[in-house]
Amino acid sequence: MPRLTRTQRRGDAVLALVLFLGGLLSAVLSSVSGIYGDEQGSLAVALGYVAILAVPLAFRRRWPSVTAVIVSVAYFFAVTFRIPELYAGNIAMFIALYTVGAWEENRRRATIVRIAIIVGMFAWLFVVMFQDATQPVDAAVEGAFSRAGAFSPFVAYQLLMIGVNALFFGGAYYFGDRSHQQMRERSALEERTAELEAEREVTAAQAVALDRVRIARELHDVVAHHVSLMGVQAGVARSLLDRDLESAREVLTGIEGSARTSLHELRHLLETLRTPGSDSAPDTAPTTHGLASIRVLVDEASAAGLPTTFNVIGIPAHDPAPLVQVNLYRIAQEALTNVRRHAGPDATADVRLRFDPDAVELEVSNTGRRGSSTPGLGQLGMRERAAVSGGTIEMGPRARGGFLVRVRVPVTRAAVAHV
C-alpha cells in the first residue's frame, strides 16, 4: 500500500471536522423534533456521541480497523439508547467500513472486522424486529404499523429495513475492496513505470558505451592497419633509396596509395556515423569492404614484404550478412597487421577462407616469432567482432611456431556468394 501523504491526512482531518459540524446540526434538529418521543436521550449526550463519531475519522487511514470498531460500537449504543442523531452516524458507519476495505494492509483482519460488524448489526436488527413483532399493538398509538393480512404494512416495513441495511453494508464492503484493488494496481503500475525509466536510462548508457566501443574499434582497425603498412613501406623505400631509385619511387607511390585508402575509409566512417538512423539496421557497417576485399589485403601484405598466400576452400551456399563480411575482413586485416608488427622480417602468412554448408571460417596463420604475449586492443577488437557476428574465435601461438587466428561464424542468409 502507498504511504499516506500530507494531503491525505489533511483531507481526513477536514472530513472529521465537516462530519462533526454536520452531526452537531443533525443532533440539535433531531433533539428539537423529538424523533424518539419521550424515550430519547438528552442533547448533551448526542453532542458527545457526535464527537466520538468524528474524531476517529481523522485517523481513519492510519488505523482503519480501530476506527471502524469505535464508530460501530458508538452507533450501536446511540440507536439502542435513543440518542437523537441518525444521519451523521449512518455516514460515519459507511465511511469507516469502506476505509477498512480500502486501507487495511492486513487483508485477513480487514475481512474479519467487516464481517463481524455486519453480522453484529444484522443480529441486532433481527433482535429488534423480533421484539417489535412480539409486542402488543396499540391501535391508538399514532404511526403504529398494522399487522393485519398475509403481507401487512409491518412486514413490508421490516423487509424494507433489511433491504436498506443489506445495500448499505454490502456497498461499503464492495467499494472498499474495489478501491483497495485499484490502489494496488496503481502502485504496481507506478513501480513498473519507475523500473522502465531506470531500465531506459541503463539502456541509453549502454548504447552510448557500445557506440564508443564501435567507433574506437573502427578507428583502430582503419588507422592501425594503414599506418603499419605505411611504416613497412617507408622502411623498404629508405633501404632502396641509394641503390634502386626506381623501386624506391614505386614503394613511395604505394605509401601514397595506402594514405589515400586510409583517408577514404576514415571519411566513409565519419559519414556513416553522422548519418541519422545509421544504427537502425543491424546488417549495416561503416565500410564497403567484404569477403571479396580479403584478396586485396593479401596483395597489400605481399607488396609490403610479407609473403602471403590466399586460399578459398569450399563453395559458398549462403551469403553472409554484410556485417559478418565486414567483421571477417577486419579480423583478417588486424591479423595481418599483427604479423607485420611482431613476426619478424622472414615471416610468411597464409590466409584461408573456408565455406561450410552452415558456416564460414577464416584462418590467418603465420611463421616467425609468436608475437607479443600481452593481448592488446587489436585482439580485443577481433574478439568483439566475432561475438557481434555470433561466432567464435581462437587465437594463440602454434606448436610449430608462429601464430594462428581462426574465427568461425554461422551463416543464415540464403543467397549465393561470390568471392
PDB file of C-alpha atoms in Angstrom, residues 306 335 338-348 365-373 396-398 400-404:
ATOM      1  CA  LEU A 306      55.232 -10.178 -46.141  1.00  0.00           C
ATOM      2  CA  ALA A 335      45.729 -10.406 -38.016  1.00  0.00           C
ATOM      3  CA  ASN A 338      49.985  -8.076 -36.199  1.00  0.00           C
ATOM      4  CA  VAL A 339      52.102 -10.391 -38.345  1.00  0.00           C
ATOM      5  CA  ARG A 340      53.951  -7.438 -39.862  1.00  0.00           C
ATOM      6  CA  ARG A 341      54.499  -5.957 -36.415  1.00  0.00           C
ATOM      7  CA  HIS A 342      55.585  -8.962 -34.423  1.00  0.00           C
ATOM      8  CA  ALA A 343      56.506 -11.967 -36.610  1.00  0.00           C
ATOM      9  CA  GLY A 344      59.880 -10.700 -37.853  1.00  0.00           C
ATOM     10  CA  PRO A 345      61.398  -9.972 -41.298  1.00  0.00           C
ATOM     11  CA  ASP A 346      61.474 -13.582 -42.504  1.00  0.00           C
ATOM     12  CA  ALA A 347      57.867 -14.458 -41.617  1.00  0.00           C
ATOM     13  CA  THR A 348      55.272 -15.659 -44.075  1.00  0.00           C
ATOM     14  CA  SER A 365      48.382 -18.199 -39.709  1.00  0.00           C
ATOM     15  CA  ASN A 366      51.994 -17.169 -39.930  1.00  0.00           C
ATOM     16  CA  THR A 367      55.521 -18.369 -39.342  1.00  0.00           C
ATOM     17  CA  GLY A 368      58.191 -16.496 -37.406  1.00  0.00           C
ATOM     18  CA  ARG A 369      58.024 -15.187 -33.894  1.00  0.00           C
ATOM     19  CA  ARG A 370      54.926 -15.776 -31.809  1.00  0.00           C
ATOM     20  CA  GLY A 371      54.437 -12.081 -31.141  1.00  0.00           C
ATOM     21  CA  SER A 372      53.516 -10.207 -28.003  1.00  0.00           C
ATOM     22  CA  SER A 373      52.315 -12.297 -25.063  1.00  0.00           C
ATOM     23  CA  GLY A 396      47.228 -18.272 -29.873  1.00  0.00           C
ATOM     24  CA  PRO A 397      50.731 -19.429 -30.749  1.00  0.00           C
ATOM     25  CA  ARG A 398      51.155 -22.552 -32.866  1.00  0.00           C
ATOM     26  CA  ARG A 400      55.449 -25.432 -34.697  1.00  0.00           C
ATOM     27  CA  GLY A 401      55.994 -21.692 -34.408  1.00  0.00           C
ATOM     28  CA  GLY A 402      54.170 -18.588 -35.411  1.00  0.00           C
ATOM     29  CA  PHE A 403      50.621 -17.530 -34.542  1.00  0.00           C
ATOM     30  CA  LEU A 404      47.121 -18.627 -35.513  1.00  0.00           C
TER      31      LEU A 404
END
